[in-house]
């Protein structure tokens, strides 16, 4: 008897009412392959669904209540039980990570708007350091903030590999921000690895560097105002507070900005823990 009820054909309107979905949503799910009608009348084009499809329709609706993108919903509903649960777990872990980051950002902005940001910025120790001229191989890319961490890791990895053919790495890799990188502004950013042999670097660039839009240049000697941050502080918005702390210190010392800001990665990222110092936030000054 249950099988008979599952085989009952329903018009799209009746099915929508039973599944607690709109007809418009059902048409969209049909186009996406999420929930295809059991039968479409060749003459009228009317869609008919079987009652046995109601469970999937409600599953789709519930997943959408989690703000799950339709493409991800399709992966879940087409997977088996354990596989579907695993996909849901992975999606929700990403949601929680994003919300945690947004919560931290909201706390940071609350302090900034209430005038308490100087208290946070004052916790960063800023010093100057003189850095000699360096030959660097680099990649430049226009990238938004969401893509930046993955690009930095991949780009520095490629350049450090290439440095083997250029006399080896001579100093800490760094990333220069030639313009703002945010959710709306795409830089560009330039990843740089200092190398020992300029002639070998230029030969490498001519032979293989073009595939990565890489180049070789001489980074001039600079005086940097810098503060050291931990791996945990590299994430937004803590890193924003570090940049602001250096800028405030430079202004307080009567110094002048003499070039674009940068992040200098002096430690092994993978081997470092959350509280280990890994990066200098720095501004060239004069």
Backbone as a ProteinNet text record, in pm:
[ID]
protein_1_A
[PRIMARY]
XXXXXXXXXXXXXXXXXXXXXXXXXXXXXXXXXXXXXXXXXXXXXXXXXXXXXXXXXXXXXXXXXXXXXXXXXXXXXXXXXXXXXXXXXXXXXXXXXXXXXXXXXXXXXXXXXXXXXXXXXXXXXXXXXXXXXXXXXXXXXXXXXXXXXXXXXXXXXXXXXXXXXXXXXXXXXXXXXXXXXXXXXXXXXXXXXXXXXXXXXXXXXXXXXXXXXXXXXXXXXXXXXXXXXXXXXXXXXXXXXXXXXXXXXXXXXXXXXXXXXXXXXXXXXXXXXXXXXXXXXXXXXX
[TERTIARY]
82.8	0	86.6	197.2	288.5	349	383.2	441.2	345.5	215.7	115.5	109.3	116.4	113	237.6	353.5	476.5	470.8	390	380.6	276.1	201.1	96.1	157.8	104.5	153.4	81.8	161.1	106.4	145.3	54.7	90.3	195.8	262	366.1	309.1	185.7	123.6	95.8	39.5	8	136.3	236.3	363.9	431.5	426.8	487.4	424.1	290.9	222.1	262.8	274.3	311.7	456.5	543.4	686.4	723.7	626.4	647.4	754.4	743.6	830.3	744.6	799.1	725.7	746.3	653.2	667.1	791.2	820.1	939.3	1065.5	1071.4	1188.2	1199.6	1087.5	1090.3	1141.7	1103.6	1153.9	1305	1352.8	1496.6	1569	1514	1578.6	1577.6	1478.2	1473.9	1589.2	1608.2	1717.1	1853.8	1865.5	1992	2014.7	1912.8	1924.5	1910.6	1863.3	1845.6	1720.3	1615.1	1486.3	1412	1427.5	1372	1231.9	1132.9	998.2	1000.2	910.4	901	845.8	761.9	699.3	671.3	696.7	663.3	575.1	456.3	363.3	421.2	434.8	497.3	414.7	284.4	197.1	188.3	157.4	133.9	261	361.9	481.1	462.6	345.9	321.7	414	463.4	550.5	468	501.3	435.9	543.5	518.6	611.4	541.6	620.4	565.9	578.8	487	489.8	618.6	678.9	804	919	900.7	1005.7	996.1	892.8	873.5	989.2	1039.6	1148	1270.6	1307.3	1422.1	1393.1	1271.5	1235.6	1252.1	1208.6	1221.1	1367.2	1446.9	1589.9	1656.2	1624.1	1679.4	1640.6	1513.7	1466.5	1540.4	1564.3	1634.3	1780	1843.7	1982	1991.9	1894.1	1894.4	1875.9	1807.8	1793.3	1927.2	2026.5	2161.9	2244.4	2177.1	2244.7	2346.3	2321.7	2411.3	2389.4	2496.1	2480.7	2421	2349.8	2281.9	2378.9	2496.5	2593.5	2634.2	2650.4	2685.1	2566.9	2445	2324.4	2318.6	2350.6	2349.3	2446.5	2565.9	2662.6	2606.5	2540.8	2489.6	2377.9	2280.1	2163.9	2198.2	2307.3	2345.7	2445.1	2489.4	2582.5	2505.8	2577.5	2514	2506.2	2443.2	2421.2	2544.8	2646.8	2767.9	2840.5	2843.5	2909.6	2838.3	2705.6	2627.5	2650	2653.3	2677.4	2815.9	2914.1	3048.4	3056.3	2985.7	2982.4	2916.6	2810.3	2743.5	2836.7	2909.2	3003.8	3109.8	3163.6	3268.1	3213.4	3093.1	3032.8	3010.9	2958	2926	3051.9	3158	3284.9	3333.2	3315.7	3352.8	3268.1	3137.6	3049.1	3092.6	3121.9	3162.1	3294.1	3387.8	3515.2	3493.3	3405.8	3377.6	3309.9	3214.5	3145.1	3241.2	3332.4	3430.9	3518.2	3560.1	3638.8	3559.3	3431.6	3348.1	3324.4	3311.8	3293.3	3416.6	3534.5	3658.2	3668.5	3630.4	3633.2	3535.7	3417.2	3319	3373.5	3442.2	3503	3607.9	3688.1	3790.9	3728	3623.3	3557.8	3487.4	3432.7	3368.2	3468.5	3589.3	3692.4	3736.5	3745.4	3787.8	3685.3	3556	3450.5	3433.3	3464.3	3448.6	3573.7	3678.2	3799.4	3897.3	3879.1	3969	4076.3	4082.6	4179.2	4322.3	4346.8	4482.5	4532.8	4441.2	4480.7	4535.1	4468.8	4513.1	4643.2	4648.1	4766.8	4889.9	4869.3	4981	5049.8	4988.5	5047.2	5152.8	5161.1	5259.9	5389.4	5501.5	5631.7	5686.4	5717	5764.6	5909.4	5991.5	6132.8	6169.5	6285.2	6336.5	6452.3	6469	6579.1	6624.8	6754.4	6808.9	6829.8	6774.5	6781.5	6863.9	6967.5	7050.4	6975.3	7030.5	6973.8	6974.3	6871	6856.4	6810.5	6861.5	6807.4	6690.4	6574.6	6458.2	6396.1	6341.5	6251.4	6111.2	6017.4	5886.4	5773.8	5655	5530	5436.1	5365.3	5267.8	5129.4	5030.2	4895.2	4792.5	4688.8	4571.5	4484.6	4460.1	4386.5	4305.2	4186.8	4104.2	4145.9	4100.6	4145.3	4114.3	3999.2	3962.4	4055.6	4117.5	4207.3	4353.1	4379.3	4517.7	4598.3	4548.8	4632.4	4675.6	4582.8	4616.5	4718.8	4702.1	4797	4935.4	4943.1	5073.4	5147.2	5077.8	5142.1	5191.1	5105.2	5141.1	5253.2	5243.9	5342.1	5480.2	5486.2	5616	5674.5	5587.6	5636.8	5702.2	5639.9	5697.3	5830.7	5832.6	5953.8	6068.7	6039.4	6144.5	6201.3	6115.3	6162.9	6254.5	6212.2	6292.7	6424.5	6426.1	6547.6	6664.8	6637.5	6744.9	6832.1	6771.6	6845.5	6908.1	6885.9	6932.9	7028.4	7101.3	7198	7143.7	7013.5	6952.9	6889.5	6808	6739.5	6837.5	6843	6940.4	6877.5	6745.3	6679.1	6532.5	6460.4	6320.1	6234.3	6146.7	6052.6	5958.8	5903.9	5811.7	5708.3	5599.6	5490.9	5472	5478	5462.5	5322.3	5254.6	5121	5131.1	5123.3	5137.2	5009.9	4898.9	4773	4691.2	4581.5	4501.6	4448.3	4455.4	4391.2	4280.7	4156.4	4041.3	3937.7	3815.7	3709.4	3666.2	3697.1	3658.1	3776.6	3896	4014.4	4113.2	4167.8	4249.6	4398.2	4446.8	4590.5	4644.1	4758.1	4815.1	4906.6	4933.3	5031.6	5147.2	5265.9	5385	5457.3	5469.3	5544.8	5690.3	5783.8	5926.1	6011.4	6109.8	6207.9	6347	6426.5	6563.6	6652.2	6734.4	6822.1	6965.6	7059.5	7202.3	7259.1	7211.9	7277.8	7186.8	7214.9	7129.3	7133.2	7251	7261.1	7181.1	7193.9	7117.9	6968.3	6930.1	6788.6	6732	6810.5	6761.2	6753.9	6846.4	6840.8	6718.1	6692.6	6572.7	6446	6440.4	6321.9	6295.7	6402.9	6386	6337.2	6385.2	6353.6	6217.7	6188.7	6067.5	5980.7	6032.6	5958.4	5834	5829.9	5715.6	5586.2	5596.5	5476.6	5405.8	5479.2	5421.5	5407.9	5435.3	5438.8	5537.6	5652.9	5757	5856.6	5930.6	6034.8	6148.1	6258.4	6374.4	6396.5	6419	6447.5	6536.9	6594.1	6676.3	6593.5	6568.7	6500.2	6603.6	6585.6	6688.2	6701.1	6814.9	6834.3	6727.4	6672.7	6564.3	6579.2	6522.7	6500.2	6353	6325.7	6189.2	6149.1	6027.3	5963.4	5876.2	5899	5831.8	5785.1	5683.2	5639.7	5624.5	5656.7	5656	5524.8	5462.2	5334.2	5339.6	5246.7	5239.1	5155.9	5158.2	5079.5	4931.6	4882.4	4740.9	4707.2	4801	4775.2	4781.6	4830.2	4833.4	4692.4	4597.1	4458.9	4395.6	4295.7	4217.4	4129	4103.5	4149.4	4276.4	4332.4	4450.6	4560.9	4578.5	4684.9	4658.7	4530.3	4498.1	4544.7	4526.5	4571	4722.4	4793.7	4940.5	4982.9	4919.9	4950.5	4922.9	4809	4774.4	4874.5	4920.5	5016.5	5146.1	5193.2	5316.5	5293.7	5182.2	5152.9	5147.6	5082.1	5073.5	5212.4	5295.3	5430.4	5514.4	5505.1	5580.9	5542.7	5411.8	5366.1	5415.3	5410.2	5452	5601.2	5681.1	5825.9	5867.4	5770.5	5801.1	5869.5	5854	5914	5818.5	5869.5	5790.1	5785.1	5667	5653.8	5731.5	5811.6	5898.6	5877	5759.9	5732.2	5613.5	5570.6	5453	5480.3	5374.7	5386.1	5410.7	5453.4	5489.5	5474	5466.8	5470.1	5594	5678.4	5802.3	5786.1	5789.7	5765.7	5899.5	5943.3	6077.2	6079.7	5963.6	5959	5891	5913.7	5848.3	5701.1	5614.4	5471.6	5412	5439	5377.6	5423.7	5548.4	5601.6	5567.2	5513.5	5486.9	5349.7	5341.2	5214.4	5148.5	5023.1	4948.8	5018.8	5093.4	5156.6	5302.7	5351.5	5490.5	5502.7	5605.8	5628.2	5664.6	5598	5620.5	5639.9	5597.2	5585.9	5615	5681.4	5698.9	5607	5531.7	5455.1	5542	5570.6	5675	5636.9	5687.4	5675.9	5814.5	5854.3	5976.9	5958.3	6060.8	6051.1	6179.7	6168.6	6286	6273.2
-120.6	0	126.2	126.5	239.7	261.2	146.8	159.2	227.4	197.3	257.6	407.4	447.8	590.2	659.1	589.6	647.2	665.6	582.5	588.7	688.5	750	843.5	965.7	1002.3	1119.4	1244.4	1350.8	1477.5	1587.5	1681	1798.9	1878.2	1969.3	2047.5	2129.8	2179	2257.1	2172	2053.1	1964.8	1915.7	1884.2	1837	1948.7	2070.9	2183.8	2203.6	2188.8	2204.8	2096	1972.5	1860.2	1872.9	1920	1928.3	2058.5	2149.8	2281.7	2361.8	2356.3	2431.4	2506.8	2609.1	2680.5	2611.7	2633.8	2579.4	2638.4	2764.5	2828.7	2756.6	2721.3	2648.9	2512	2444.1	2312	2321.1	2424.9	2441.2	2462.7	2541.6	2564.8	2434.3	2356.7	2231	2131.2	2140.8	2057.1	2094	2223.4	2267.3	2229.1	2229	2195.1	2044.5	1964.8	1820.3	1771.9	1859.3	1821.2	1737.6	1774.4	1708.5	1712	1606.6	1601.5	1540.6	1599.9	1542.3	1397.7	1319.3	1180.6	1173.7	1272.4	1270.3	1413.8	1442	1572.3	1546.2	1604.5	1585.9	1648.1	1570	1617.9	1725.9	1725.6	1822.5	1951.5	1939.2	2058.2	2109.1	2022	2059.3	2054.7	2008.6	2003.9	1901.4	1936.2	1847.9	1769.5	1641.8	1555.9	1487.6	1482.3	1420.7	1306	1210.2	1101.4	1137.2	1087.2	1117.8	1066.7	963.6	911.8	1011	1118.2	1220.2	1329.9	1323.2	1428.8	1433.1	1317.7	1315.5	1390.3	1365.6	1437	1585.8	1622.8	1764.2	1834.1	1768.8	1830.1	1836	1734.7	1738	1858.3	1880	1994.5	2123.8	2133.8	2255	2277.5	2171.9	2185.4	2225.9	2167.2	2204.4	2350.3	2398	2537.6	2631.5	2583	2664.3	2684.1	2600.5	2618.4	2712.5	2776.2	2863.8	2786.3	2657.2	2576.1	2608.7	2639.6	2667.6	2547.9	2576.6	2470.2	2364.3	2405.5	2307.2	2210.8	2262	2175.4	2087.9	2143	2063.3	1944.3	1967.5	1859.7	1749.3	1785.9	1685	1601.5	1667.7	1597	1500.3	1548.6	1463.4	1348.5	1361.1	1253.6	1156	1184.2	1095.6	991.3	884.3	785.4	840.9	763.6	811.2	863.3	777.6	825.6	933.7	920	1020.9	1154.6	1151.1	1274.2	1340.8	1260.4	1315	1378.2	1316	1371.3	1503.6	1514.2	1640.1	1750.6	1713.5	1811	1856.8	1761.5	1796.4	1893.9	1866.9	1953.6	2093.5	2100	2229.4	2307.9	2240.7	2311.1	2354.3	2276.5	2317.5	2447.6	2458.5	2581.3	2699.3	2674.5	2780.6	2829.4	2734.8	2772.7	2848.9	2808.5	2879.6	3022.2	3036.7	3169.9	3257.6	3201.1	3277.4	3316.6	3224.9	3256.9	3374.2	3372.4	3482.8	3612.9	3605.2	3725.3	3777.5	3685.9	3727.9	3803.7	3751.2	3818.3	3955.2	3961	4087.8	4187.2	4139.2	4227.4	4282.6	4198.2	4244.8	4352.1	4328.4	4425.5	4559	4552.5	4674.7	4745.5	4667.8	4728.4	4812	4755.4	4829.7	4952.5	4938.9	5052.5	5163.9	5126.3	5227	5294.5	5223.2	5279.9	5353.2	5356.6	5427.9	5349.2	5217.8	5134.9	5066.1	5093.5	5023.3	5055	5177	5213.5	5126.4	5077.2	4987.9	4856.9	4806.8	4682.3	4706.5	4814.8	4842.6	4862.7	4916.4	4941	4815.5	4700.2	4573.5	4522.8	4581.6	4539.9	4619.5	4549.8	4614.2	4641.8	4768	4807.8	4852.5	4805.5	4845.1	4868.7	4932.5	4948.4	4851.4	4811.4	4723.3	4763.5	4760.7	4792.3	4663.3	4658.9	4540.5	4575.4	4496.3	4527.1	4501.6	4550.9	4523.6	4373.4	4326	4182.8	4159.6	4053.1	4005.9	3914.1	3939.2	3856.1	3805	3684.7	3636.1	3651.5	3691.8	3726	3690	3679.6	3666.3	3775.7	3835.3	3938.9	3894.6	3918.6	3876.8	3971.9	3999.9	4068.6	3962.9	3979.9	3878.4	3943.5	3891.1	3938	3868.9	3922.4	3874	3725.7	3680.4	3540.9	3442.3	3484.4	3396.4	3412.7	3515.4	3553.3	3445.4	3386.7	3288.8	3170.9	3117.7	3004	3044.3	3164.3	3209.1	3231.2	3293.1	3317.3	3185.4	3085.3	2956.2	2891.7	2891.5	2827.6	2904.2	3036.3	3117.7	3108.2	3122.8	3113.5	2973.6	2872.6	2736.3	2722	2778	2771.2	2846.2	2963.7	3045.4	2983.9	2924.8	2860.6	2739.6	2669.9	2558.2	2610.5	2718.9	2777.2	2832.9	2876.2	2935.9	2838.7	2709.2	2610.1	2628.2	2677	2699.8	2838.7	2917.4	3056.9	3081.2	2979.1	2994.3	2974.1	2945.2	2920.3	3045.3	3022.7	3131.3	3197.5	3330.1	3401.6	3475.2	3491.4	3563.8	3522.1	3572	3532.6	3579	3492.3	3534.2	3642	3723.4	3827.6	3855.8	3919.1	3956.7	4107.1	4174.4	4319.4	4351.7	4445.3	4487.1	4622.7	4620.3	4742.7	4826.5	4766.5	4836.5	4749.5	4803.1	4732.3	4600.1	4497.2	4368.6	4349.3	4340.2	4322.6	4239.9	4236	4163.8	4236.8	4367.6	4446.7	4490.1	4497.4	4546.8	4432.9	4421.6	4304.7	4336.7	4436.5	4458.1	4540.5	4495.3	4359.3	4334.3	4204.3	4160.4	4094.6	4104.6	4046.4	3958.5	3830.3	3738.9	3739.2	3744.2	3760.7	3662.2	3602.4	3515.7	3566.5	3610.5	3655.2	3537.6	3557.2	3450.1	3500.9	3405.6	3439	3480.9	3420.8	3436	3511	3640.1	3720	3670.2	3633.5	3586.8	3459.1	3366.2	3241.2	3268.7	3364.6	3398.7	3455.2	3539.2	3598	3491.7	3397.7	3288.3	3201.2	3172.8	3094	3166.5	3297.8	3374.8	3372.9	3384.5	3381.8	3246.6	3140	3005	2955.9	2975.9	2916	3010.1	3123.7	3213	3272.8	3285.8	3349.6	3272.2	3142.1	3060.3	3099.1	3150.6	3192.3	3343.2	3415.5	3561.5	3609.3	3542.9	3575.6	3673.8	3739.3	3830.2	3832.4	3890.8	3908.8	4058	4102.1	4243.7	4258.4	4374.8	4404.6	4489.2	4435.5	4508.6	4597	4728.8	4817.5	4802.8	4847.5	4850.4	4940.1	4894.8	4969.4	4967.8	5069.3	5065	5031.5	4926	4881.8	4908.6	4959.3	4961.3	4836.7	4752.3	4622.3	4581.1	4496.2	4430.3	4282.5	4200.6	4055	3997.5	3909.6	3851.5	3698.9	3636.5	3490.6	3436.9	3306.3	3241.3	3272.3	3271.6	3301.1	3443.8	3535.7	3676	3707.9	3614.1	3636.4	3644.2	3578.8	3578.8	3716.2	3746.1	3868.2	3848.8	3952.7	4090.2	4122.9	4022.3	4052.6	4116.5	4068.4	4122.3	4268.9	4307.7	4448	4536.3	4486.8	4562.3	4578.8	4476.5	4485.5	4592.4	4595.7	4698.6	4837.5	4853.2	4983	5024	4925.6	4956.2	5012	4950.6	4999.8	5138.9	5159.9	5291.8	5398.5	5368.2	5465.1	5495.2	5392.7	5410.9	5497.5	5471.3	5550.1	5697.6	5725.7	5864.9	5927.5	5850.4	5903.5	5934.6	5861.5	5882.1	5990.3	6045.7	6149.2	6095.9	5965.9	5905.1	5915.6	5887.5	5893.9	5756.8	5717.2	5592.7	5605	5501.8	5510	5393.5	5334.8	5223	5142.9	5043.8	4964.6	4871.1	4841.9	4753.7	4609.9	4527.8	4389.9	4298.7	4169.8	4064.2	3979.8	3963.7	3887.2	3756.7	3643.3	3512.3	3444.9	3453.9	3407.7	3268.5	3208	3078.6	2973.9	2846.9	2734.7	2734.2	2766.8	2780.9	2649.9	2541.7	2413.6	2364.4	2390.2	2341.2	2431.9	2549.2	2647.3	2625.8	2649.7	2645.9	2781.8	2789.8	2916.2	3031.9	3003.8	3110.9	3134.4	3064.9	3082.7	3204.4	3289.3	3401.2	3347.8	3401.9	3353.2	3464.8	3586.3	3688.5	3826.7	3909.8	4051.1	4134.2	4224.1	4323	4446.6	4492.8	4594.2	4700.7	4823.7	4934.8	4994.7	5014.2	5090.9	5233.4	5287.8	5423.2	5499.9	5630.7	5716.5	5829.9
0	0	0	79.1	79.2	-57.6	-128.1	-260.9	-355.4	-341	-427.5	-404.2	-275.7	-247.1	-302.7	-294.6	-347	-498.3	-566.3	-711.7	-760	-667.2	-706.5	-773.6	-890.5	-962.2	-913.4	-892.9	-846.5	-943.6	-964.8	-1043.9	-967.5	-1037.9	-972.1	-857.6	-874	-767.1	-644.4	-666	-553.7	-485.7	-567.9	-511.7	-432.6	-485.4	-416	-279.4	-272	-143.9	-45.8	-96.2	-8.4	38	-51	-19.5	50.7	61	122.6	47	-85.5	-175.7	-275.1	-336.3	-440.1	-574.2	-665.7	-800.8	-868	-838.6	-896	-851.3	-721.7	-670.1	-736.4	-755.6	-818.9	-962.8	-1034.3	-1171.2	-1170.2	-1073.4	-1061.4	-1028.6	-936	-897.4	-1011.9	-1096.7	-1216.5	-1309.1	-1334	-1422.2	-1365.7	-1233.9	-1169	-1158.1	-1192.1	-1177.8	-1034.9	-945	-804.5	-783.2	-854.4	-836	-968.9	-1045.5	-1180.6	-1174.8	-1242.9	-1244	-1294	-1242.8	-1288.8	-1430.9	-1464	-1597.3	-1641.1	-1769.6	-1828.5	-1949.8	-1948.3	-2058.8	-2184.9	-2291.7	-2414.8	-2482.9	-2461.2	-2527.9	-2447.2	-2318.6	-2236.2	-2167.2	-2151.6	-2077.3	-1927.7	-1881.1	-1737.4	-1672.1	-1553.4	-1477.1	-1375.6	-1360.8	-1261.8	-1176.8	-1048.6	-954	-883.4	-838.4	-757.5	-610.3	-531.1	-387.7	-322.7	-382.7	-328.2	-337.6	-415.3	-429.4	-323.7	-240.5	-140.8	-41.6	-1.2	96.8	44.6	-83.4	-139.9	-148.4	-187.1	-198.2	-63.7	44.3	176.9	220.5	180.1	212.2	144.8	17.8	-53.8	16.9	56.5	123.3	254.6	330.7	459	438.3	338	310.1	267.8	193.1	151.8	270.9	377	497.5	568.4	536.5	589	500.8	402.9	305.3	222.3	203.3	121.9	-25.2	-99.6	-243.1	-316.4	-423.5	-496.9	-549	-591.8	-641.8	-531.3	-409	-296.6	-256.8	-264.3	-237.3	-332.2	-458.6	-557.6	-518.3	-469.1	-426.1	-312.5	-217.4	-99.9	-138.4	-215.2	-244.3	-338.4	-413.4	-503.5	-439.3	-318.3	-249.1	-169.2	-128.3	-41.6	100.4	192.3	328.7	399.4	421.8	490.3	412.4	280.7	199.4	207.4	206.5	217.5	351.9	456.4	590.5	598.4	535.1	535	461.6	349.7	275.7	357.9	429.9	516.2	627.8	688.5	794.7	744.3	625.1	569.1	541.2	487.6	459.2	587.8	689.9	813.4	887.8	878.3	938.8	874.5	742.8	674.5	718.1	737.6	785.5	923	1013.2	1149.1	1148.8	1061.5	1052.7	1002.6	904	851.2	956.9	1029.4	1132.9	1244.8	1281.1	1384.5	1340.9	1213	1161	1159.5	1122.3	1120	1261.1	1358.7	1497.5	1547.1	1512.6	1551.8	1485.5	1358.2	1287.1	1350	1389.1	1453	1584.8	1662.4	1788.2	1760.6	1657.1	1619.4	1579.8	1496.4	1452	1566.9	1661.5	1777.7	1857.8	1876.3	1946.5	1869.7	1740	1656.3	1659.5	1647.6	1645.4	1780.9	1887.2	2021.5	2068.5	1982.9	2018.2	2100	2109	2189.4	2106.9	1975.1	1890.9	1929.9	1981.5	2021.9	2135	2219.9	2328.1	2271.2	2166.1	2102.6	2027.9	1949.7	1869.7	1956.9	2078.5	2167.6	2217.8	2198.3	2242.1	2144.5	2025.7	1926.8	1946.5	1948.7	1962.3	1822.4	1793.7	1660.9	1671.8	1581.6	1575.2	1429.2	1408	1272.4	1250.2	1124.9	1086.6	947.5	923.9	791.5	713.3	593.7	508.3	385.1	351.5	233.8	103.6	-5.8	-137.9	-163.8	-233.6	-259.2	-402.8	-464.2	-591.1	-557.7	-616.6	-587.4	-716.8	-708.1	-812.4	-756.1	-840.8	-786.5	-882.9	-826.2	-902.1	-856.1	-950.1	-918.1	-964	-878.2	-914.4	-853.7	-931.1	-878.1	-809.6	-680.7	-605.9	-495.7	-470.1	-359.9	-230.7	-118.2	12.6	33.8	-15.6	5.9	-62.2	-172.5	-247.8	-205.7	-126.1	-97.7	-25.3	86	157.5	70.5	-8.4	-94.6	-199.8	-256.1	-358	-298.6	-180.8	-118.7	-98.6	-41.8	-17.8	-146	-248.1	-374.8	-444.6	-445.2	-515.4	-451	-318.9	-251.6	-266.8	-269.5	-291.6	-427.4	-529.9	-664.4	-670.8	-611.2	-618.4	-538.3	-424.3	-345	-418.7	-492.9	-575.3	-686.1	-749.5	-857.3	-805.4	-679.5	-622.8	-621.5	-626.1	-629.7	-753.6	-860.6	-984	-988.3	-882.4	-881.4	-764.2	-725.4	-617.9	-478.9	-466.5	-336.4	-276.4	-173.1	-103	-6.1	-7.2	76.7	194.8	195.1	304.4	307.4	406.9	424.6	306.6	256.1	152.1	206.4	116.1	160.8	52	93	2.1	10.9	-103.4	-110.7	-161.5	-96.1	-138	-206.2	-339.7	-416.7	-414.3	-374.7	-352	-257.3	-209.7	-109.5	-163.8	-79.4	-108.1	-5	-50.6	37.2	-37.8	13.2	-56.9	-183.7	-193	-309.7	-395.2	-334.9	-405.7	-426.4	-548.4	-581.8	-597.7	-525.6	-521.9	-638.2	-693.7	-690.4	-570.1	-548.2	-450.3	-525.1	-465.3	-527.1	-425.9	-456	-370.2	-417.3	-321.5	-353.6	-274.8	-342.3	-277.1	-313.3	-214.4	-241.8	-281.6	-384.8	-433.6	-445	-458.3	-454.4	-589.1	-699	-828.9	-925.7	-948.1	-1035.2	-1179.2	-1229.9	-1368.7	-1388.7	-1293.3	-1303.1	-1292.7	-1208	-1192.6	-1322.2	-1388.8	-1514.3	-1624.3	-1623.2	-1720.4	-1695.4	-1567.5	-1532.8	-1575.9	-1550.4	-1584.7	-1734.4	-1815.4	-1959.9	-2008.9	-1944	-1990.6	-1942.6	-1810.8	-1756.5	-1674.5	-1638.6	-1550.8	-1612.2	-1744.4	-1808.8	-1786.9	-1772.4	-1751.1	-1621.9	-1525.2	-1396.2	-1386.9	-1496.1	-1494.1	-1387.6	-1384.8	-1287.4	-1348.2	-1260.4	-1305.6	-1204.2	-1244.4	-1157.4	-1141.6	-1019.4	-997.3	-874.3	-861.4	-744	-648	-530.9	-424.9	-356.2	-358.1	-302.1	-150.5	-99.2	45.3	107.4	220.4	283.2	434.8	498	643.1	662.6	737.6	761.5	906	924	1056	1062	1161	1158.2	1296.8	1299.4	1421.7	1391.9	1489.6	1471.2	1523.6	1443.3	1484.5	1478.4	1551	1556.2	1439.9	1426.3	1320.7	1337	1461.7	1485.4	1444.9	1464.2	1432.4	1284.2	1204.2	1059.3	1002	1068.8	1020	1040.1	955.1	976.2	1099.2	1181.8	1161.2	1240.1	1310.5	1391.6	1308.9	1186.7	1103.4	1068.4	1059.3	1033.4	1148.4	1271.8	1388.1	1386.7	1339.3	1331.9	1231.2	1115	1016.3	1073.5	1142.2	1199.4	1307.1	1386.7	1492.6	1434.6	1324.9	1262.3	1204.8	1138.7	1080.9	1190.1	1303.1	1412.4	1468.9	1481.3	1535.7	1441.7	1312.8	1213.7	1224.6	1232.7	1243.9	1373.5	1482.7	1612.4	1615.5	1538.2	1534.8	1436.6	1363.6	1265.8	1141.5	1113.9	995.8	877.2	757.6	635	568.9	524.1	448.9	318	286.3	168.3	71.9	75.9	-13.7	35.2	-43.9	-7.1	110.7	186.7	302.4	257.2	352.3	319.1	439.2	410	511.5	484.4	584.6	570.8	648.3	575.5	637.1	665.5	791.3	827.7	889.8	916.4	985.1	898.2	931	862.5	902.6	808.3	838.3	888.1	820.5	855.8	993	1027.7	1154.8	1272.4	1245	1351.2	1413.6	1544.8	1615.5	1616.5	1665	1662.1	1732.4	1838.3	1915	1876.5	1775.3	1732	1640.7	1659.5	1568	1428.3	1327.1	1191.3	1088.9	1122.1	1018.2	1074.5	996	1028.4	940.4	999.6	926	915.7	795.7	779.9	677.1	701.8	608.3	586	460.3	436	486.1	552.8	607	577.9	587.3	575.1	675.4
[MASK]
++++++++++++++++++++++++++++++++++++++++++++++++++++++++++++++++++++++++++++++++++++++++++++++++++++++++++++++++++++++++++++++++++++++++++++++++++++++++++++++++++++++++++++++++++++++++++++++++++++++++++++++++++++++++++++++++++++++++++++++++++++++++++++++++++++++++++++++++++++++++++++++

